[in-house]
Amino acid sequence: VHELVSNVLKGFIITVRGSMRTLSPCQQAQVDGFSWKNCDNGTDPVEVQSLSLAPDPICIPGDLKVNLAVSSKVDLTSPLKVVLTVEKKIADMWIKIPCLDQIGSCTYEDLCNILDNAIPPGTPCPEPLLSYGLPCHCPFKQGSWLNPVGERQKPPCANGSVLVLNGDYRIEGVMSNGAQQLSCVKMALSLHSD
């Protein structure tokens, strides 16, 4: 869960050596105004029951606490396709951010394969998943999963400049298996640097 949220946030901070608004190493950007909602009108078999991020604002780099509760009425099996649509508000228009290096508006054909590559089958699930008995491989059995508030430590500062795309963002994530939509979640946030 922490890694997924971290990857979404990385979509708004791109390492480059360019001209736009840049931050020196270890200078902070802030994410604030985070909100979310299910976008399926209660018809999808998988629903986010609660999702919160703390602190507000979130500083990048910085500690991140995630609280997530999900319920599923079906077993989740491969292939679990996830389609992320990330948009940035420019003037009064929402502009879709393309997928670059698996960040932005990307399609992940099978979340199960991604998890297997990140955590080889037979390897124990990493903390805090292991402590809370949360799965890290498909199939995910139907039921409810709760990730109590966990803390992600500050990552080491990267070398080089960081381009920050200040502004308002909205993200839609749709998970499916074949032709069946399983879940849809919309999020909104603002990104600002000093």
XYZ file of N, CA and C in Angstrom:
582
model
N 0.829 -1.181 0.000
C 0.000 0.000 0.000
C 0.877 1.250 0.000
N 1.881 1.268 0.905
C 2.755 2.433 0.965
C 3.463 2.644 -0.364
N 3.915 1.543 -0.991
C 4.655 1.644 -2.247
C 3.762 2.177 -3.357
N 2.489 1.731 -3.416
C 1.571 2.210 -4.433
C 1.331 3.703 -4.288
N 1.069 4.155 -3.058
C 0.853 5.587 -2.829
C 2.110 6.367 -3.179
N 3.263 5.852 -2.780
C 4.524 6.513 -3.099
C 4.711 6.635 -4.599
N 4.391 5.579 -5.363
C 4.541 5.630 -6.818
C 3.595 6.638 -7.445
N 2.382 6.741 -6.923
C 1.453 7.748 -7.440
C 2.012 9.143 -7.199
N 2.536 9.390 -5.985
C 3.094 10.706 -5.685
C 4.329 10.993 -6.526
N 5.123 9.955 -6.836
C 6.301 10.153 -7.680
C 5.906 10.659 -9.058
N 4.691 10.387 -9.475
C 4.223 10.850 -10.772
C 4.202 12.355 -10.894
N 4.280 13.045 -9.766
C 4.233 14.496 -9.772
C 5.587 15.121 -9.512
N 6.603 14.293 -9.316
C 7.957 14.801 -9.114
C 8.851 14.016 -10.050
N 9.391 14.673 -11.039
C 10.147 14.004 -12.082
C 11.587 14.481 -12.038
N 12.537 13.541 -11.962
C 13.946 13.906 -11.915
C 14.401 14.329 -13.300
N 14.863 15.565 -13.421
C 15.330 16.097 -14.701
C 16.392 17.150 -14.448
N 17.026 17.576 -15.503
C 17.894 18.747 -15.460
C 17.372 19.677 -16.529
N 16.386 20.446 -16.180
C 15.725 21.289 -17.156
C 15.544 22.687 -16.643
N 14.695 23.424 -17.299
C 14.553 24.830 -16.977
C 13.369 25.120 -16.077
N 12.299 24.430 -16.063
C 11.111 24.822 -15.335
C 11.396 24.977 -13.840
N 10.401 24.914 -12.993
C 10.550 25.074 -11.545
C 11.300 23.870 -10.989
N 12.508 24.090 -10.461
C 13.283 22.973 -9.936
C 13.537 23.144 -8.448
N 13.706 22.021 -7.772
C 14.065 22.002 -6.362
C 15.469 21.442 -6.253
N 16.254 22.021 -5.375
C 17.568 21.448 -5.117
C 17.378 20.185 -4.284
N 18.406 19.317 -4.216
C 18.251 18.098 -3.429
C 17.798 18.411 -2.005
N 16.823 17.659 -1.537
C 16.277 17.735 -0.177
C 15.396 18.956 0.075
N 15.165 19.808 -0.925
C 14.185 20.868 -0.766
C 12.813 20.211 -0.846
N 11.813 20.740 -0.141
C 10.545 20.043 -0.039
C 9.466 20.589 -0.956
N 8.617 19.671 -1.373
C 7.361 19.995 -2.037
C 6.259 19.506 -1.105
N 5.063 20.049 -1.255
C 3.960 19.661 -0.385
C 2.787 19.163 -1.210
N 2.165 18.097 -0.710
C 0.913 17.599 -1.255
C -0.145 17.923 -0.219
N -1.192 18.646 -0.634
C -2.266 18.933 0.313
C -3.613 18.823 -0.385
N -4.672 18.944 0.399
C -6.018 18.870 -0.143
C -6.370 17.503 -0.702
N -5.789 16.432 -0.127
C -6.060 15.086 -0.632
C -7.495 14.685 -0.324
N -8.202 14.179 -1.339
C -9.552 13.645 -1.142
C -9.739 12.440 -2.062
N -10.730 11.625 -1.763
C -10.988 10.435 -2.577
C -12.462 10.072 -2.507
N -12.894 9.263 -3.479
C -14.241 8.689 -3.448
C -14.291 7.497 -4.397
N -15.175 6.538 -4.083
C -15.454 5.460 -5.015
C -16.288 6.050 -6.143
N -16.052 5.617 -7.375
C -16.770 6.213 -8.506
C -17.696 5.215 -9.192
N -18.113 4.184 -8.478
C -18.918 3.128 -9.087
C -20.371 3.111 -8.626
N -20.785 4.051 -7.805
C -22.143 4.097 -7.258
C -22.518 2.826 -6.497
N -21.531 2.182 -5.881
C -21.796 1.014 -5.056
C -22.037 -0.277 -5.808
N -21.755 -0.315 -7.100
C -22.031 -1.515 -7.892
C -20.828 -2.433 -8.060
N -19.613 -1.945 -7.854
C -18.421 -2.772 -8.041
C -18.223 -3.705 -6.850
N -17.678 -4.906 -7.095
C -17.481 -5.851 -5.994
C -16.343 -5.493 -5.039
N -15.452 -4.596 -5.444
C -14.349 -4.178 -4.573
C -14.519 -2.691 -4.281
N -14.547 -2.340 -3.003
C -14.717 -0.936 -2.635
C -13.710 -0.525 -1.576
N -13.219 0.692 -1.737
C -12.401 1.304 -0.698
C -13.372 1.822 0.357
N -13.195 1.361 1.590
C -14.059 1.793 2.687
C -13.537 3.073 3.326
N -12.213 3.173 3.429
C -11.601 4.391 3.962
C -10.187 4.500 3.419
N -9.740 5.735 3.255
C -8.383 6.018 2.790
C -7.992 7.377 3.330
N -6.920 7.405 4.096
C -6.428 8.688 4.592
C -4.913 8.703 4.539
N -4.382 9.886 4.291
C -2.948 10.118 4.271
C -2.641 11.185 5.298
N -1.537 11.043 5.987
C -1.124 12.042 6.969
C 0.392 12.183 6.885
N 0.920 13.331 7.193
C 0.222 14.538 7.629
C -0.405 15.264 6.440
N -1.149 16.296 6.707
C -1.708 17.154 5.668
C -1.292 18.575 6.006
N -0.371 19.163 5.262
C 0.155 18.690 3.984
C 1.236 17.626 4.155
N 1.416 16.830 3.092
C 2.482 15.832 3.022
C 3.701 16.510 2.433
N 4.855 16.320 3.060
C 6.095 16.886 2.532
C 6.869 15.797 1.800
N 7.432 16.158 0.657
C 8.230 15.230 -0.142
C 9.639 15.778 -0.215
N 10.706 15.096 0.260
C 10.605 13.820 0.955
C 10.061 14.022 2.360
N 9.542 12.972 2.951
C 9.020 13.064 4.303
C 8.294 11.809 4.700
N 7.870 11.765 5.955
C 7.134 10.616 6.456
C 5.726 10.622 5.882
N 5.197 9.441 5.631
C 3.851 9.303 5.101
C 3.135 8.217 5.884
N 1.984 8.549 6.428
C 1.161 7.575 7.134
C -0.066 7.300 6.276
N -0.342 6.017 6.046
C -1.452 5.608 5.194
C -2.392 4.732 6.008
N -3.685 5.025 5.934
C -4.704 4.188 6.548
C -5.662 3.795 5.432
N -5.794 2.487 5.178
C -6.597 2.002 4.062
C -7.426 0.811 4.504
N -8.713 0.837 4.183
C -9.596 -0.306 4.402
C -10.314 -0.600 3.093
N -10.274 -1.878 2.678
C -10.871 -2.310 1.413
C -11.728 -3.537 1.684
N -12.864 -3.633 0.987
C -13.672 -4.848 1.072
C -13.902 -5.383 -0.335
N -13.919 -6.712 -0.442
C -14.136 -7.360 -1.733
C -15.170 -8.467 -1.578
N -16.121 -8.493 -2.492
C -17.152 -9.532 -2.496
C -16.747 -10.721 -3.359
N -15.578 -10.620 -4.025
C -15.098 -11.687 -4.909
C -13.615 -11.934 -4.651
N -13.145 -13.129 -5.021
C -11.711 -13.395 -5.010
C -11.074 -12.612 -6.149
N -9.897 -12.068 -5.916
C -9.182 -11.308 -6.943
C -8.068 -12.181 -7.497
N -8.181 -12.498 -8.787
C -7.235 -13.401 -9.426
C -6.620 -12.741 -10.654
N -5.526 -13.323 -11.113
C -4.833 -12.831 -12.301
C -5.695 -13.089 -13.540
N -5.703 -12.168 -14.504
C -4.995 -10.890 -14.531
C -5.818 -9.776 -13.877
N -5.168 -8.995 -13.028
C -5.793 -7.823 -12.409
C -5.264 -6.588 -13.118
N -6.028 -6.079 -14.056
C -5.624 -4.913 -14.838
C -5.972 -3.642 -14.070
N -5.033 -2.702 -14.033
C -5.264 -1.409 -13.391
C -4.977 -0.317 -14.414
N -5.947 0.562 -14.615
C -5.790 1.697 -15.521
C -5.833 2.967 -14.687
N -4.718 3.708 -14.682
C -4.651 4.990 -13.976
C -4.755 6.119 -14.985
N -5.620 7.067 -14.700
C -5.718 8.285 -15.500
C -5.362 9.442 -14.581
N -4.293 10.158 -14.925
C -3.814 11.281 -14.125
C -3.981 12.541 -14.955
N -4.656 13.540 -14.382
C -4.889 14.805 -15.085
C -4.423 15.970 -14.223
N -3.922 17.002 -14.901
C -3.480 18.234 -14.247
C -4.345 19.378 -14.749
N -4.758 20.240 -13.830
C -5.578 21.386 -14.213
C -4.681 22.493 -14.736
N -4.943 22.926 -15.945
C -4.227 24.041 -16.561
C -5.287 25.035 -17.011
N -5.238 26.240 -16.428
C -6.296 27.240 -16.609
C -7.599 26.593 -16.139
N -8.595 26.482 -17.003
C -9.861 25.856 -16.622
C -10.039 24.485 -17.256
N -8.938 23.906 -17.749
C -9.034 22.623 -18.436
C -8.232 21.552 -17.697
N -8.689 20.314 -17.785
C -7.963 19.176 -17.241
C -7.226 18.506 -18.384
N -5.902 18.406 -18.259
C -5.042 17.837 -19.293
C -4.501 16.496 -18.795
N -4.663 15.463 -19.621
C -4.184 14.121 -19.263
C -2.664 14.067 -19.340
N -2.036 13.556 -18.269
C -0.584 13.393 -18.221
C -0.249 12.029 -18.816
N 0.626 11.987 -19.824
C 0.948 10.702 -20.452
C 1.738 9.788 -19.518
N 1.815 8.530 -19.884
C 2.574 7.538 -19.120
C 4.039 7.618 -19.531
N 4.911 7.964 -18.577
C 6.349 8.022 -18.818
C 7.046 7.200 -17.749
N 7.785 6.179 -18.147
C 8.495 5.308 -17.202
C 7.564 4.762 -16.123
N 6.378 4.342 -16.527
C 5.379 3.741 -15.638
C 4.831 4.719 -14.598
N 4.917 6.019 -14.889
C 4.367 7.052 -14.014
C 3.478 7.949 -14.862
N 2.291 8.259 -14.357
C 1.339 9.088 -15.087
C 0.109 8.261 -15.432
N -0.511 8.560 -16.579
C -1.707 7.839 -17.025
C -1.279 6.532 -17.677
N -1.149 5.506 -16.866
C -0.585 4.227 -17.321
C -1.589 3.092 -17.158
N -1.385 2.068 -17.961
C -2.137 0.826 -17.838
C -1.185 -0.257 -17.366
N -1.544 -0.905 -16.278
C -0.775 -2.013 -15.732
C -1.584 -3.271 -16.022
N -1.112 -4.079 -16.964
C -1.889 -5.209 -17.473
C -2.180 -6.272 -16.429
N -1.269 -6.490 -15.478
C -1.527 -7.508 -14.461
C -0.799 -7.174 -13.166
N -1.551 -6.660 -12.215
C -1.010 -6.321 -10.903
C -0.418 -7.557 -10.221
N -0.985 -8.723 -10.488
C -0.466 -9.960 -9.886
C 0.971 -10.213 -10.332
N 1.260 -10.042 -11.620
C 2.630 -10.222 -12.120
C 3.573 -9.182 -11.542
N 3.098 -7.947 -11.409
C 3.924 -6.880 -10.835
C 4.297 -7.244 -9.398
N 3.322 -7.724 -8.631
C 3.596 -8.129 -7.249
C 4.569 -9.301 -7.202
N 4.397 -10.282 -8.106
C 5.309 -11.433 -8.138
C 6.734 -11.015 -8.473
N 6.886 -10.016 -9.339
C 8.228 -9.521 -9.671
C 8.843 -8.746 -8.515
N 8.013 -7.998 -7.784
C 8.516 -7.194 -6.666
C 8.802 -8.058 -5.436
N 7.951 -9.045 -5.207
C 8.079 -9.942 -4.048
C 7.967 -11.365 -4.596
N 9.088 -12.012 -4.853
C 9.034 -13.351 -5.461
C 8.161 -14.314 -4.654
N 7.341 -15.113 -5.351
C 6.514 -16.102 -4.647
C 7.381 -16.982 -3.746
N 6.866 -17.286 -2.567
C 7.622 -18.055 -1.585
C 8.370 -17.180 -0.603
N 8.520 -15.900 -0.947
C 9.162 -14.938 -0.058
C 8.103 -14.390 0.893
N 8.403 -14.269 2.178
C 7.413 -13.695 3.097
C 7.043 -12.266 2.682
N 5.808 -11.908 2.940
C 5.369 -10.541 2.649
C 6.163 -9.571 3.517
N 6.497 -8.395 2.986
C 7.254 -7.419 3.771
C 6.383 -6.768 4.843
N 7.054 -6.131 5.783
C 6.345 -5.347 6.798
C 5.808 -4.080 6.135
N 4.702 -3.555 6.581
C 3.878 -4.014 7.699
C 2.843 -5.068 7.299
N 2.823 -5.473 6.013
C 1.831 -6.454 5.572
C 1.891 -7.735 6.400
N 3.098 -8.226 6.653
C 3.276 -9.476 7.391
C 2.670 -9.389 8.789
N 2.950 -8.306 9.499
C 2.449 -8.144 10.875
C 0.930 -8.107 10.941
N 0.301 -7.547 9.917
C -1.153 -7.414 9.926
C -1.852 -8.544 9.184
N -1.075 -9.524 8.702
C -1.676 -10.658 8.011
C -2.289 -10.301 6.673
N -1.772 -9.245 6.037
C -2.303 -8.821 4.743
C -1.575 -9.548 3.619
N -2.287 -9.941 2.574
C -1.660 -10.674 1.479
C -0.816 -9.766 0.592
N 0.154 -10.382 -0.095
C 0.955 -9.621 -1.059
C 1.062 -10.360 -2.394
N 0.266 -11.415 -2.566
C 0.241 -12.171 -3.821
C -1.189 -12.563 -4.162
N -1.445 -12.703 -5.448
C -2.733 -13.212 -5.906
C -2.761 -14.722 -5.707
N -3.926 -15.316 -5.516
C -5.223 -14.642 -5.463
C -5.467 -14.004 -4.089
N -6.212 -12.905 -4.111
C -6.640 -12.256 -2.876
C -8.056 -12.765 -2.595
N -8.250 -13.399 -1.470
C -9.555 -13.959 -1.119
C -10.534 -12.843 -0.787
N -11.815 -13.088 -1.091
C -12.834 -12.092 -0.758
C -12.838 -11.844 0.743
N -13.221 -10.640 1.104
C -13.242 -10.268 2.511
C -12.852 -8.821 2.676
N -12.457 -8.473 3.874
C -12.067 -7.096 4.188
C -10.605 -7.064 4.590
N -9.918 -6.027 4.139
C -8.518 -5.826 4.487
C -8.384 -4.448 5.101
N -7.675 -4.399 6.187
C -7.445 -3.134 6.882
C -5.956 -2.971 7.076
N -5.426 -1.860 6.590
C -4.034 -1.507 6.832
C -4.061 -0.408 7.883
N -3.843 -0.746 9.149
C -3.810 0.309 10.165
C -2.736 1.329 9.824
N -2.839 2.485 10.415
C -1.901 3.556 10.098
C -0.480 3.041 10.206
N 0.248 3.160 9.116
C 1.646 2.758 9.082
C 2.487 3.952 8.696
N 3.759 3.900 8.982
C 4.628 5.036 8.687
C 5.709 4.621 7.710
N 5.924 5.449 6.736
C 6.999 5.238 5.772
C 8.068 6.259 6.117
N 9.286 5.802 6.309
C 10.369 6.698 6.699
C 10.790 7.575 5.529
N 11.450 8.673 5.871
C 11.952 9.565 4.835
C 12.936 8.823 3.949
N 12.720 8.879 2.622
C 13.695 8.260 1.733
C 14.947 9.119 1.666
N 16.094 8.520 1.300
C 17.290 9.342 1.151
C 17.090 10.341 0.026
N 17.705 11.502 0.150
C 17.556 12.534 -0.872
C 18.286 12.114 -2.139
N 17.648 12.366 -3.265
C 18.250 12.015 -4.553
C 19.239 13.085 -4.975
N 20.212 12.685 -5.770
C 21.146 13.647 -6.341
C 20.501 14.275 -7.561
N 20.864 15.497 -7.866
C 20.332 16.152 -9.049
C 19.142 17.020 -8.712
N 18.622 17.680 -9.723
C 17.490 18.574 -9.547
C 16.194 17.811 -9.727
N 15.136 18.359 -9.160
C 13.823 17.752 -9.281
C 12.874 18.796 -9.842
N 12.175 18.442 -10.909
C 11.189 19.324 -11.509
C 9.859 19.085 -10.816
N 9.257 20.134 -10.297
C 7.988 20.004 -9.608
C 6.905 20.648 -10.456
N 5.873 19.897 -10.736
C 4.758 20.387 -11.524
C 3.668 20.841 -10.565
N 3.777 22.103 -10.104
C 2.804 22.642 -9.163
C 1.415 22.639 -9.778
N 0.409 22.445 -8.935
C -0.959 22.564 -9.416
C -1.893 21.534 -8.821
N -3.103 21.527 -9.382
C -4.157 20.620 -8.937
C -4.178 19.396 -9.844
N -4.366 18.235 -9.222
C -4.381 16.974 -9.951
C -5.604 16.168 -9.565
N -6.046 15.349 -10.505
C -7.049 14.344 -10.184
C -6.606 13.026 -10.810
N -6.915 11.955 -10.109
C -6.466 10.616 -10.493
C -7.665 9.687 -10.429
N -7.826 8.881 -11.465
C -8.847 7.841 -11.444
C -8.158 6.505 -11.643
N -8.462 5.558 -10.782
C -7.923 4.208 -10.898
C -9.051 3.219 -11.081
N -8.970 2.423 -12.155
C -9.987 1.409 -12.434
C -9.303 0.049 -12.469
N -9.805 -0.882 -11.663
C -9.269 -2.240 -11.646
C -10.297 -3.173 -12.266
N -9.812 -4.094 -13.117
C -10.715 -5.030 -13.778
C -10.057 -6.395 -13.920
N -10.892 -7.376 -14.205
C -10.438 -8.724 -14.534
C -11.237 -9.130 -15.760
N -10.560 -9.212 -16.906
C -11.272 -9.451 -18.155
C -12.217 -8.294 -18.426
N -13.473 -8.601 -18.725
C -14.458 -7.561 -19.027
C -15.148 -7.030 -17.774
N -14.871 -7.615 -16.605
C -15.554 -7.196 -15.380
C -14.787 -6.105 -14.650
N -15.431 -4.934 -14.502
C -14.850 -3.886 -13.666
C -15.007 -4.312 -12.217
N -13.898 -4.241 -11.475
C -13.908 -4.647 -10.073
C -13.983 -3.471 -9.119
N -13.332 -2.356 -9.493
C -13.262 -1.213 -8.586
C -12.935 0.046 -9.365
N -13.406 1.172 -8.841
C -13.080 2.478 -9.418
C -12.954 3.475 -8.270
N -11.820 4.173 -8.225
C -11.565 5.160 -7.170
C -11.059 6.440 -7.813
N -11.571 7.575 -7.348
C -11.094 8.887 -7.797
C -10.424 9.593 -6.631
N -9.291 10.245 -6.929
C -8.565 11.010 -5.919
C -8.270 12.401 -6.473
N -8.090 13.351 -5.575
C -7.706 14.708 -5.956
C -6.679 15.206 -4.952
N -5.752 16.038 -5.430
C -4.734 16.616 -4.560
C -4.115 17.821 -5.241
N -3.390 18.599 -4.453
C -2.644 19.746 -4.968
C -1.184 19.567 -4.608
N -0.298 19.963 -5.509
C 1.137 19.870 -5.293
C 1.726 21.264 -5.370
N 2.541 21.622 -4.372
C 3.140 22.955 -4.318
C 4.558 22.867 -3.788
N 5.428 23.691 -4.323
C 6.781 23.816 -3.788
C 6.974 25.255 -3.349
N 7.955 25.452 -2.470
C 8.225 26.810 -1.964
C 8.845 27.677 -3.035
